Amino acid sequence: EEIEPIVVIVGAGHAAGFLATSLREGGWRGQVVLIGAEAHLPYQRPPLSKAFLSGEIELAELLLKPQSTYDSAGVTVLPDTRVERIERTRKTVTLSDGKSLQYHKLVLATGGRARRLASPGMEGMDCQPNVHYLRSIDDVLRIRAQFRPGARLVIIGAGYVGLEVAAIAIKRGLNVTVLETQERVLARVTAPAISALYERVHRAHGVDVRTAVEVTGYQLGPFGDAVAALLCGDGTRIAADLVIVGIGLVPNTELAAAAGLAVANGIVVDEYNRSSDPDVFAIGDCSNHPNGIFGQCLRLESVPNAMEQARTAAATLCGKPKPYNTVPWFWSDQYDLKLKMAGLSQGYDQLVLRGDAAGQSFSAFYLKQGRMLAADTINRPQDFMLAKRFIAEAVALRADDLADESIPLKSLLPAAS
Ligand code: FAD
């Protein structure tokens, strides 16, 4: 009697949901079981800080696929269930309901959780009912219940999530203050010119953006049951009706580490998404993979990466291995600004601006020794598409040509391509 191989996928997020259907498309004949701690089918997180926060789209529109797709693909989804333990010698996982499950191949797609605010003076603040993180549908439902016009919202952290929330909140009529410890918004991910544009646009819409401020404490309201104000290092007190903390992500690697898998800023995988155990894979935000184009290991937090890693793991599992080898990219939508970024800018020796940096349509190209490392493009989808090619193909470029709008970017590709 032939035994059907079983793939167990831990986590039911973006990477997991995409993997389940990719496995079928790739010809996987055995069982597929998706185990997720959340109550929902796999869904997209980007709208959580955009159209779902604003209420423009409904919960059902966040789902990657409806239940019927998993049913017809023969994928079993177990929501509201955590994997508590992996036993690699017996090839089993133990679930929160006490059951255990056999696997032939195991895929860890556990994503990450919001980094908690734990600096001195901030202890206990995030237990208050008007303080929120933003990672899941349930987080947004709680936030939306307190999103009233006129409410004073303080956002801690001016990364993508914080700024996207600010853009939605100000449109909804809240009073919005953004507090950032760095000298500028988006400091970790972009060039000063782009940060300056975002600060300008947010302020023009009425957001009070404060950089280089440290939040050092908080005050509770008269009944002690909600945060009433935040205290800053410079002595200012900012009254708040609600607080949203967006200070980054911590990858969920504890399960893998407890099972003895290699973990170093993410679950370590090879270019086929295999972990240090060849029967265990890791994909998405929780994994750290070698990127062929940049010649370094990366842990990325983006939908394109989650999908590409799911595709790579599916190909390996279906016996058609193809190494992961793509240019990382990311997007962010705020107001009318469509930011698309490609590559990794660390170590650049030249920054070239193309277009009107004072306006709302330009690109910043990061070069190292005449090759493009990265590009941040604002309302310029064409520049973005070409930048991905310049980066992937290591095209030799001159800064003057890139900056000159009378020269079409396309003409800078090598003649053969
Ligand atoms: P996740 O989507 O986090 O899924 C992991 C799942 O695993 C979770 O549901 C978790 O509960 C579950 N899990 C963890 N441990 C266990 C366990 N032991 N047992 C069972 N289940 C478990 N990316 C972009 O590219 N563009 C954007 O504009 C963008 N905007 C974003 C906005 C917000 C507010 C957020 C939060 C993220 C955004 N991202 C964006 C990032 C993107 O959503 C993530 O990169 C993507 O969701 C990663 O997918 P994943 O499957 O690796 O992890």
Short mmCIF file of C-alpha atoms and ligand atoms in Angstrom, two decimals:
data_model
loop_
_atom_site.label_atom_id
_atom_site.label_comp_id
_atom_site.label_asym_id
_atom_site.label_seq_id
_atom_site.Cartn_x
_atom_site.Cartn_y
_atom_site.Cartn_z
CA GLU A 1 0.00 0.00 0.00
CA GLU A 2 1.34 3.42 -0.99
CA ILE A 3 1.62 6.00 1.78
CA GLU A 4 0.62 9.53 0.86
CA PRO A 5 3.38 11.97 1.79
CA ILE A 6 2.24 14.75 4.12
CA VAL A 7 3.42 18.36 4.10
CA VAL A 8 2.65 20.15 7.32
CA ILE A 9 2.87 23.95 7.10
CA VAL A 10 3.24 25.78 10.40
CA GLY A 11 1.62 29.22 10.25
CA ALA A 12 -1.21 30.23 7.96
CA GLY A 13 -0.05 33.64 6.78
CA HIS A 14 0.87 34.98 3.37
CA ALA A 15 3.77 32.65 2.69
CA ALA A 16 1.88 29.58 3.94
CA GLY A 17 -1.30 30.28 1.99
CA PHE A 18 0.61 30.86 -1.21
CA LEU A 19 2.71 27.73 -0.66
CA ALA A 20 -0.35 25.51 -0.20
CA THR A 21 -1.76 26.40 -3.60
CA SER A 22 1.68 26.48 -5.29
CA LEU A 23 2.30 22.91 -4.13
CA ARG A 24 -0.79 21.73 -5.97
CA GLU A 25 0.10 23.70 -9.07
CA GLY A 26 3.59 22.18 -8.90
CA GLY A 27 2.13 18.69 -8.87
CA TRP A 28 2.40 17.72 -5.19
CA ARG A 29 0.14 14.68 -4.83
CA GLY A 30 0.20 14.09 -1.08
CA GLN A 31 -1.65 15.73 1.76
CA VAL A 32 -1.22 19.39 2.65
CA VAL A 33 -2.07 20.57 6.17
CA LEU A 34 -1.95 24.25 7.13
CA ILE A 35 -1.89 25.03 10.86
CA GLY A 36 -2.45 28.63 11.93
CA ALA A 37 -2.65 30.28 15.33
CA GLU A 38 -5.03 32.97 14.07
CA ALA A 39 -8.76 32.44 13.63
CA HIS A 40 -8.62 33.50 9.95
CA LEU A 41 -7.74 31.85 6.68
CA PRO A 42 -4.42 33.12 5.22
CA TYR A 43 -4.74 36.84 4.48
CA GLN A 44 -2.80 39.81 3.19
CA ARG A 45 -1.34 42.12 5.80
CA PRO A 46 -0.45 45.20 3.69
CA PRO A 47 -4.05 46.53 3.70
CA LEU A 48 -4.09 46.32 7.52
CA SER A 49 -2.37 49.71 7.69
CA LYS A 50 -4.09 51.02 4.55
CA ALA A 51 -7.54 50.22 3.09
CA PHE A 52 -8.65 47.84 5.86
CA LEU A 53 -7.75 50.30 8.59
CA SER A 54 -9.69 53.03 6.80
CA GLY A 55 -12.67 50.69 6.40
CA GLU A 56 -12.60 50.87 2.58
CA ILE A 57 -12.33 47.10 2.27
CA GLU A 58 -13.97 44.28 4.19
CA LEU A 59 -12.37 41.40 6.00
CA ALA A 60 -13.31 38.92 3.28
CA GLU A 61 -11.34 40.98 0.75
CA LEU A 62 -8.14 40.43 2.75
CA LEU A 63 -8.22 36.67 2.32
CA LEU A 64 -5.73 35.24 -0.15
CA LYS A 65 -8.26 32.58 -1.19
CA PRO A 66 -11.76 31.62 -0.04
CA GLN A 67 -12.31 28.37 1.88
CA SER A 68 -13.64 26.72 -1.29
CA THR A 69 -10.21 27.00 -2.96
CA TYR A 70 -8.55 25.06 -0.14
CA ASP A 71 -11.38 22.52 -0.22
CA SER A 72 -11.07 21.89 -3.93
CA ALA A 73 -7.25 21.76 -3.71
CA GLY A 74 -7.50 19.21 -0.91
CA VAL A 75 -5.71 21.48 1.56
CA THR A 76 -6.70 21.03 5.21
CA VAL A 77 -6.63 24.30 7.16
CA LEU A 78 -6.60 24.15 10.96
CA PRO A 79 -7.20 27.70 12.23
CA ASP A 80 -6.99 28.72 15.89
CA THR A 81 -4.33 26.07 16.40
CA ARG A 82 -0.74 26.53 17.49
CA VAL A 83 2.11 24.16 16.87
CA GLU A 84 3.74 23.84 20.28
CA ARG A 85 6.59 21.47 19.54
CA ILE A 86 8.46 19.74 16.75
CA GLU A 87 10.03 16.35 17.24
CA ARG A 88 12.33 15.86 14.32
CA THR A 89 13.43 12.31 15.10
CA ARG A 90 9.84 11.05 15.13
CA LYS A 91 8.76 13.62 12.51
CA THR A 92 5.79 14.85 14.48
CA VAL A 93 4.38 18.17 15.56
CA THR A 94 2.37 18.65 18.75
CA LEU A 95 -0.61 20.98 18.55
CA SER A 96 -2.20 23.27 21.13
CA ASP A 97 -5.24 20.98 21.30
CA GLY A 98 -2.95 18.18 22.49
CA LYS A 99 -3.06 16.18 19.26
CA SER A 100 0.05 15.33 17.33
CA LEU A 101 0.51 15.04 13.62
CA GLN A 102 2.97 13.10 11.48
CA TYR A 103 4.84 14.85 8.66
CA HIS A 104 7.15 13.84 5.88
CA LYS A 105 8.10 17.42 5.08
CA LEU A 106 7.61 20.34 7.43
CA VAL A 107 7.50 24.00 6.40
CA LEU A 108 7.86 26.75 8.99
CA ALA A 109 6.02 29.90 7.91
CA THR A 110 5.64 31.45 11.33
CA GLY A 111 6.25 35.09 10.34
CA GLY A 112 6.92 37.49 13.18
CA ARG A 113 5.29 39.50 15.92
CA ALA A 114 5.32 43.22 16.66
CA ARG A 115 8.36 44.31 18.64
CA ARG A 116 7.14 45.43 22.05
CA LEU A 117 7.96 48.73 23.61
CA ALA A 118 10.01 47.80 26.64
CA SER A 119 12.37 50.72 27.19
CA PRO A 120 12.78 52.05 30.73
CA GLY A 121 9.72 54.01 31.82
CA MET A 122 7.44 52.28 29.33
CA GLU A 123 6.85 49.09 31.29
CA GLY A 124 3.22 48.06 31.41
CA MET A 125 2.01 50.71 28.99
CA ASP A 126 1.07 48.22 26.31
CA CYS A 127 -1.32 46.42 28.67
CA GLN A 128 -3.61 49.47 28.58
CA PRO A 129 -6.73 49.10 26.41
CA ASN A 130 -5.98 52.21 24.30
CA VAL A 131 -2.45 51.10 23.34
CA HIS A 132 -2.08 48.96 20.23
CA TYR A 133 0.33 47.17 17.98
CA LEU A 134 -0.57 46.47 14.37
CA ARG A 135 0.17 43.04 13.01
CA SER A 136 -3.12 41.18 12.63
CA ILE A 137 -6.77 41.58 11.65
CA ASP A 138 -7.71 41.40 15.34
CA ASP A 139 -5.34 44.28 16.14
CA VAL A 140 -6.99 46.43 13.46
CA LEU A 141 -10.50 45.61 14.63
CA ARG A 142 -9.53 46.85 18.10
CA ILE A 143 -7.94 49.99 16.68
CA ARG A 144 -10.90 50.74 14.42
CA ALA A 145 -13.24 50.66 17.41
CA GLN A 146 -11.28 53.62 18.85
CA PHE A 147 -10.70 55.48 15.56
CA ARG A 148 -13.05 58.42 16.13
CA PRO A 149 -12.78 61.81 14.41
CA GLY A 150 -11.21 64.27 16.82
CA ALA A 151 -9.46 61.58 18.86
CA ARG A 152 -5.83 62.31 19.67
CA LEU A 153 -3.70 59.55 18.23
CA VAL A 154 -0.02 59.24 19.06
CA ILE A 155 2.02 56.92 16.85
CA ILE A 156 5.34 55.71 18.20
CA GLY A 157 7.72 54.91 15.35
CA ALA A 158 7.95 56.50 11.89
CA GLY A 159 8.56 53.42 9.79
CA TYR A 160 6.24 52.35 7.00
CA VAL A 161 3.50 51.04 9.25
CA GLY A 162 3.48 54.13 11.49
CA LEU A 163 3.40 56.53 8.57
CA GLU A 164 0.72 54.60 6.69
CA VAL A 165 -1.45 54.66 9.82
CA ALA A 166 -0.83 58.42 10.14
CA ALA A 167 -1.99 59.00 6.56
CA ILE A 168 -5.22 57.07 7.10
CA ALA A 169 -5.91 58.57 10.54
CA ILE A 170 -5.51 62.17 9.46
CA LYS A 171 -7.92 61.55 6.57
CA ARG A 172 -10.40 60.15 9.09
CA GLY A 173 -10.23 63.36 11.11
CA LEU A 174 -8.08 62.24 14.04
CA ASN A 175 -5.42 64.53 15.51
CA VAL A 176 -2.19 62.72 14.76
CA THR A 177 1.27 63.02 16.30
CA VAL A 178 4.13 60.80 15.15
CA LEU A 179 7.12 60.33 17.46
CA GLU A 180 10.40 59.05 16.07
CA THR A 181 13.69 58.64 17.95
CA GLN A 182 15.82 58.89 14.80
CA GLU A 183 16.69 62.23 13.19
CA ARG A 184 14.29 61.60 10.31
CA VAL A 185 11.38 59.37 9.34
CA LEU A 186 12.11 56.10 7.49
CA ALA A 187 15.75 56.58 8.52
CA ARG A 188 16.64 52.90 8.44
CA VAL A 189 15.28 52.27 4.97
CA THR A 190 15.70 55.30 2.77
CA ALA A 191 17.81 58.30 1.76
CA PRO A 192 17.43 61.72 3.40
CA ALA A 193 15.73 63.18 0.28
CA ILE A 194 12.94 60.62 0.51
CA SER A 195 12.55 61.07 4.27
CA ALA A 196 12.30 64.84 3.73
CA LEU A 197 9.53 64.38 1.18
CA TYR A 198 7.53 62.17 3.55
CA GLU A 199 7.95 64.59 6.44
CA ARG A 200 6.84 67.48 4.23
CA VAL A 201 3.78 65.68 2.87
CA HIS A 202 2.64 64.42 6.29
CA ARG A 203 2.99 67.91 7.78
CA ALA A 204 1.12 69.44 4.85
CA HIS A 205 -1.78 67.09 5.67
CA GLY A 206 -1.69 68.18 9.29
CA VAL A 207 0.29 65.39 10.95
CA ASP A 208 2.54 66.60 13.78
CA VAL A 209 5.77 64.76 12.91
CA ARG A 210 8.40 64.97 15.64
CA THR A 211 11.80 63.42 15.03
CA ALA A 212 14.78 62.96 17.39
CA VAL A 213 12.43 62.52 20.35
CA GLU A 214 12.63 59.76 22.89
CA VAL A 215 9.48 58.56 24.62
CA THR A 216 10.53 58.14 28.22
CA GLY A 217 7.30 57.62 30.13
CA TYR A 218 3.53 57.77 30.18
CA GLN A 219 0.68 58.89 32.40
CA LEU A 220 -2.57 57.08 33.07
CA GLY A 221 -5.91 58.86 33.12
CA PRO A 222 -7.82 59.68 36.33
CA PHE A 223 -9.36 56.19 36.55
CA GLY A 224 -6.06 54.45 35.91
CA ASP A 225 -7.58 52.41 33.11
CA ALA A 226 -6.08 54.04 30.01
CA VAL A 227 -3.01 55.96 28.90
CA ALA A 228 -3.69 59.73 28.92
CA ALA A 229 -0.35 61.12 27.84
CA LEU A 230 3.15 60.29 26.71
CA LEU A 231 6.19 61.94 28.19
CA CYS A 232 9.21 62.75 26.05
CA GLY A 233 12.88 63.09 26.89
CA ASP A 234 12.81 66.83 26.10
CA GLY A 235 10.18 67.37 28.81
CA THR A 236 7.13 67.62 26.57
CA ARG A 237 3.87 65.92 27.46
CA ILE A 238 1.61 64.77 24.63
CA ALA A 239 -2.01 64.04 25.45
CA ALA A 240 -3.35 60.87 23.86
CA ASP A 241 -6.70 59.14 23.47
CA LEU A 242 -5.04 56.23 21.77
CA VAL A 243 -1.51 55.08 21.03
CA ILE A 244 -0.23 52.86 18.23
CA VAL A 245 3.26 51.42 18.50
CA GLY A 246 5.06 50.53 15.25
CA ILE A 247 8.69 49.81 16.10
CA GLY A 248 9.42 46.75 14.04
CA LEU A 249 9.12 43.01 14.04
CA VAL A 250 10.62 40.08 15.91
CA PRO A 251 10.77 36.86 13.86
CA ASN A 252 8.99 33.83 15.36
CA THR A 253 11.92 31.44 15.58
CA GLU A 254 11.48 29.91 19.04
CA LEU A 255 9.79 26.76 17.76
CA ALA A 256 12.66 26.13 15.31
CA ALA A 257 15.32 26.89 17.89
CA ALA A 258 13.70 24.52 20.42
CA ALA A 259 13.80 21.80 17.75
CA GLY A 260 17.53 22.35 17.34
CA LEU A 261 17.40 24.00 13.91
CA ALA A 262 19.99 26.64 13.02
CA VAL A 263 18.66 30.12 13.84
CA ALA A 264 20.48 33.42 13.31
CA ASN A 265 18.23 36.45 12.84
CA GLY A 266 15.67 34.06 11.39
CA ILE A 267 15.60 30.37 10.63
CA VAL A 268 18.66 29.73 8.51
CA VAL A 269 17.84 28.26 5.07
CA ASP A 270 19.74 27.58 1.86
CA GLU A 271 18.82 28.95 -1.57
CA TYR A 272 16.16 26.20 -1.85
CA ASN A 273 14.60 27.25 1.48
CA ARG A 274 15.80 24.11 3.27
CA SER A 275 16.75 24.53 6.90
CA SER A 276 19.63 22.72 8.60
CA ASP A 277 17.31 19.64 8.51
CA PRO A 278 16.64 18.71 4.85
CA ASP A 279 13.05 17.68 5.68
CA VAL A 280 12.27 21.04 7.27
CA PHE A 281 11.85 24.24 5.26
CA ALA A 282 11.32 27.84 6.31
CA ILE A 283 9.75 30.64 4.26
CA GLY A 284 8.72 34.28 4.64
CA ASP A 285 9.47 36.79 7.41
CA CYS A 286 10.82 34.07 9.76
CA SER A 287 13.58 32.87 7.45
CA ASN A 288 17.09 34.04 6.70
CA HIS A 289 18.19 33.11 3.17
CA PRO A 290 21.28 33.57 1.00
CA ASN A 291 20.55 36.05 -1.78
CA GLY A 292 22.53 35.29 -4.93
CA ILE A 293 22.33 38.81 -6.32
CA PHE A 294 23.66 40.53 -3.20
CA GLY A 295 25.92 37.66 -2.10
CA GLN A 296 24.72 37.89 1.49
CA CYS A 297 22.16 36.39 3.85
CA LEU A 298 18.96 38.36 4.27
CA ARG A 299 15.87 38.21 6.39
CA LEU A 300 13.23 40.19 4.51
CA GLU A 301 9.81 41.33 5.66
CA SER A 302 7.80 41.75 2.50
CA VAL A 303 5.04 40.13 0.50
CA PRO A 304 7.16 39.67 -2.66
CA ASN A 305 9.74 37.78 -0.58
CA ALA A 306 7.08 35.65 1.14
CA MET A 307 5.67 34.68 -2.26
CA GLU A 308 9.04 34.04 -3.90
CA GLN A 309 10.18 31.85 -1.01
CA ALA A 310 6.90 29.94 -1.12
CA ARG A 311 7.42 29.39 -4.84
CA THR A 312 11.00 28.23 -4.23
CA ALA A 313 10.03 25.80 -1.46
CA ALA A 314 7.16 24.43 -3.58
CA ALA A 315 9.52 23.79 -6.49
CA THR A 316 12.00 22.00 -4.21
CA LEU A 317 9.26 19.88 -2.61
CA CYS A 318 7.86 18.98 -6.02
CA GLY A 319 11.29 17.78 -7.17
CA LYS A 320 11.98 20.71 -9.52
CA PRO A 321 14.44 22.76 -7.44
CA LYS A 322 15.23 26.27 -8.61
CA PRO A 323 17.33 28.54 -6.38
CA TYR A 324 15.89 31.74 -4.93
CA ASN A 325 17.48 34.54 -6.86
CA THR A 326 15.47 37.74 -7.04
CA VAL A 327 15.97 41.42 -6.31
CA PRO A 328 14.17 42.26 -3.05
CA TRP A 329 11.41 44.81 -3.41
CA PHE A 330 8.83 46.55 -1.31
CA TRP A 331 6.08 49.13 -1.60
CA SER A 332 4.30 51.64 0.59
CA ASP A 333 1.19 53.71 -0.14
CA GLN A 334 0.62 57.00 1.68
CA TYR A 335 -1.72 59.72 0.38
CA ASP A 336 -1.01 59.99 -3.36
CA LEU A 337 2.55 58.74 -2.95
CA LYS A 338 3.23 55.33 -4.37
CA LEU A 339 6.66 54.33 -3.17
CA LYS A 340 8.29 51.28 -4.70
CA MET A 341 11.76 50.27 -3.68
CA ALA A 342 14.09 47.66 -5.14
CA GLY A 343 17.40 46.27 -3.96
CA LEU A 344 19.40 47.05 -0.83
CA SER A 345 21.12 50.38 -0.43
CA GLN A 346 23.67 49.52 2.30
CA GLY A 347 27.20 50.40 1.23
CA TYR A 348 26.32 52.77 -1.61
CA ASP A 349 28.94 55.35 -2.64
CA GLN A 350 26.75 57.57 -4.81
CA LEU A 351 23.14 58.73 -4.66
CA VAL A 352 21.53 60.00 -7.86
CA LEU A 353 18.18 61.78 -8.02
CA ARG A 354 16.10 61.71 -11.17
CA GLY A 355 13.06 63.94 -11.47
CA ASP A 356 11.85 66.70 -9.21
CA ALA A 357 12.85 65.92 -5.63
CA ALA A 358 10.69 68.81 -4.41
CA GLY A 359 7.68 67.43 -6.26
CA GLN A 360 5.97 64.09 -5.98
CA SER A 361 7.47 62.14 -8.84
CA PHE A 362 11.10 61.19 -8.61
CA SER A 363 13.54 58.37 -8.07
CA ALA A 364 16.63 57.95 -5.93
CA PHE A 365 19.22 55.54 -7.29
CA TYR A 366 21.93 54.13 -5.03
CA LEU A 367 25.13 53.18 -6.83
CA LYS A 368 28.31 51.43 -5.82
CA GLN A 369 31.24 51.60 -8.19
CA GLY A 370 28.96 52.46 -11.08
CA ARG A 371 26.44 49.63 -10.55
CA MET A 372 22.99 50.06 -9.08
CA LEU A 373 22.41 48.60 -5.61
CA ALA A 374 18.95 49.96 -4.96
CA ALA A 375 16.26 52.39 -6.07
CA ASP A 376 13.47 54.21 -4.27
CA THR A 377 10.90 55.39 -6.79
CA ILE A 378 7.95 57.65 -6.07
CA ASN A 379 5.03 57.57 -8.51
CA ARG A 380 7.37 56.20 -11.17
CA PRO A 381 6.49 52.58 -11.94
CA GLN A 382 8.58 52.61 -15.10
CA ASP A 383 11.75 53.63 -13.22
CA PHE A 384 11.04 50.85 -10.72
CA MET A 385 10.73 48.15 -13.40
CA LEU A 386 13.96 49.25 -15.06
CA ALA A 387 15.81 49.61 -11.75
CA LYS A 388 15.08 45.96 -10.94
CA ARG A 389 16.78 45.03 -14.21
CA PHE A 390 19.76 47.35 -13.68
CA ILE A 391 20.28 45.72 -10.28
CA ALA A 392 19.74 42.10 -11.33
CA GLU A 393 21.94 42.43 -14.42
CA ALA A 394 24.62 44.58 -12.72
CA VAL A 395 24.47 47.07 -15.59
CA ALA A 396 27.33 49.62 -15.69
CA LEU A 397 25.79 53.10 -15.32
CA ARG A 398 26.90 56.73 -15.26
CA ALA A 399 25.37 58.99 -12.65
CA ASP A 400 24.98 61.87 -15.13
CA ASP A 401 22.93 59.71 -17.49
CA LEU A 402 20.66 58.51 -14.69
CA ALA A 403 20.03 62.07 -13.52
CA ASP A 404 19.33 63.42 -17.02
CA GLU A 405 15.61 63.17 -17.74
CA SER A 406 16.18 63.84 -21.44
CA ILE A 407 17.85 60.41 -21.65
CA PRO A 408 15.27 57.60 -21.47
CA LEU A 409 16.27 55.16 -18.73
CA LYS A 410 15.51 52.28 -21.01
CA SER A 411 18.31 53.35 -23.34
CA LEU A 412 20.80 52.66 -20.53
CA LEU A 413 20.17 48.92 -20.67
CA PRO A 414 22.82 47.03 -22.64
CA ALA A 415 21.93 46.87 -26.35
CA ALA A 416 21.40 43.09 -26.29
CA SER A 417 18.59 43.23 -23.71
P1 FAD B 1 2.82 36.22 8.48
O1 FAD B 1 1.94 36.83 7.45
O2 FAD B 1 3.16 37.00 9.70
O3 FAD B 1 2.14 34.84 8.93
C1 FAD B 1 2.65 34.03 9.95
C2 FAD B 1 1.50 33.33 10.64
O4 FAD B 1 2.01 32.25 11.41
C3 FAD B 1 0.74 34.21 11.61
O5 FAD B 1 -0.63 34.14 11.34
C4 FAD B 1 1.06 33.61 12.97
O6 FAD B 1 0.00 33.74 13.88
C5 FAD B 1 1.29 32.16 12.61
N1 FAD B 1 2.10 31.40 13.59
C6 FAD B 1 3.26 31.78 14.18
N2 FAD B 1 3.71 30.81 14.98
C7 FAD B 1 2.84 29.79 14.91
C8 FAD B 1 2.75 28.50 15.52
N3 FAD B 1 3.69 28.06 16.35
N4 FAD B 1 1.69 27.72 15.22
C9 FAD B 1 0.73 28.15 14.36
N5 FAD B 1 0.76 29.35 13.76
C10 FAD B 1 1.80 30.16 14.02
N6 FAD B 1 4.79 43.98 2.88
C11 FAD B 1 4.88 44.52 1.65
O7 FAD B 1 5.56 43.94 0.79
N7 FAD B 1 4.26 45.69 1.34
C12 FAD B 1 3.51 46.36 2.25
O8 FAD B 1 2.95 47.43 1.93
C13 FAD B 1 3.38 45.81 3.56
N8 FAD B 1 2.61 46.41 4.50
C14 FAD B 1 2.47 45.83 5.73
C15 FAD B 1 1.64 46.44 6.67
C16 FAD B 1 1.46 45.87 7.91
C17 FAD B 1 0.56 46.54 8.92
C18 FAD B 1 2.12 44.65 8.25
C19 FAD B 1 1.93 44.02 9.60
C20 FAD B 1 2.95 44.05 7.33
C21 FAD B 1 3.13 44.62 6.05
N9 FAD B 1 3.95 44.03 5.09
C22 FAD B 1 4.06 44.59 3.84
C23 FAD B 1 4.74 42.82 5.40
C24 FAD B 1 4.05 41.55 4.94
O9 FAD B 1 2.71 41.55 5.33
C25 FAD B 1 4.80 40.35 5.52
O10 FAD B 1 6.10 40.35 4.97
C26 FAD B 1 4.10 39.03 5.20
O11 FAD B 1 2.86 38.97 5.81
C27 FAD B 1 4.96 37.86 5.65
O12 FAD B 1 4.26 36.66 5.48
P2 FAD B 1 4.60 35.38 6.38
O13 FAD B 1 3.69 34.33 5.89
O14 FAD B 1 6.05 35.17 6.40
O15 FAD B 1 4.22 35.80 7.87
#
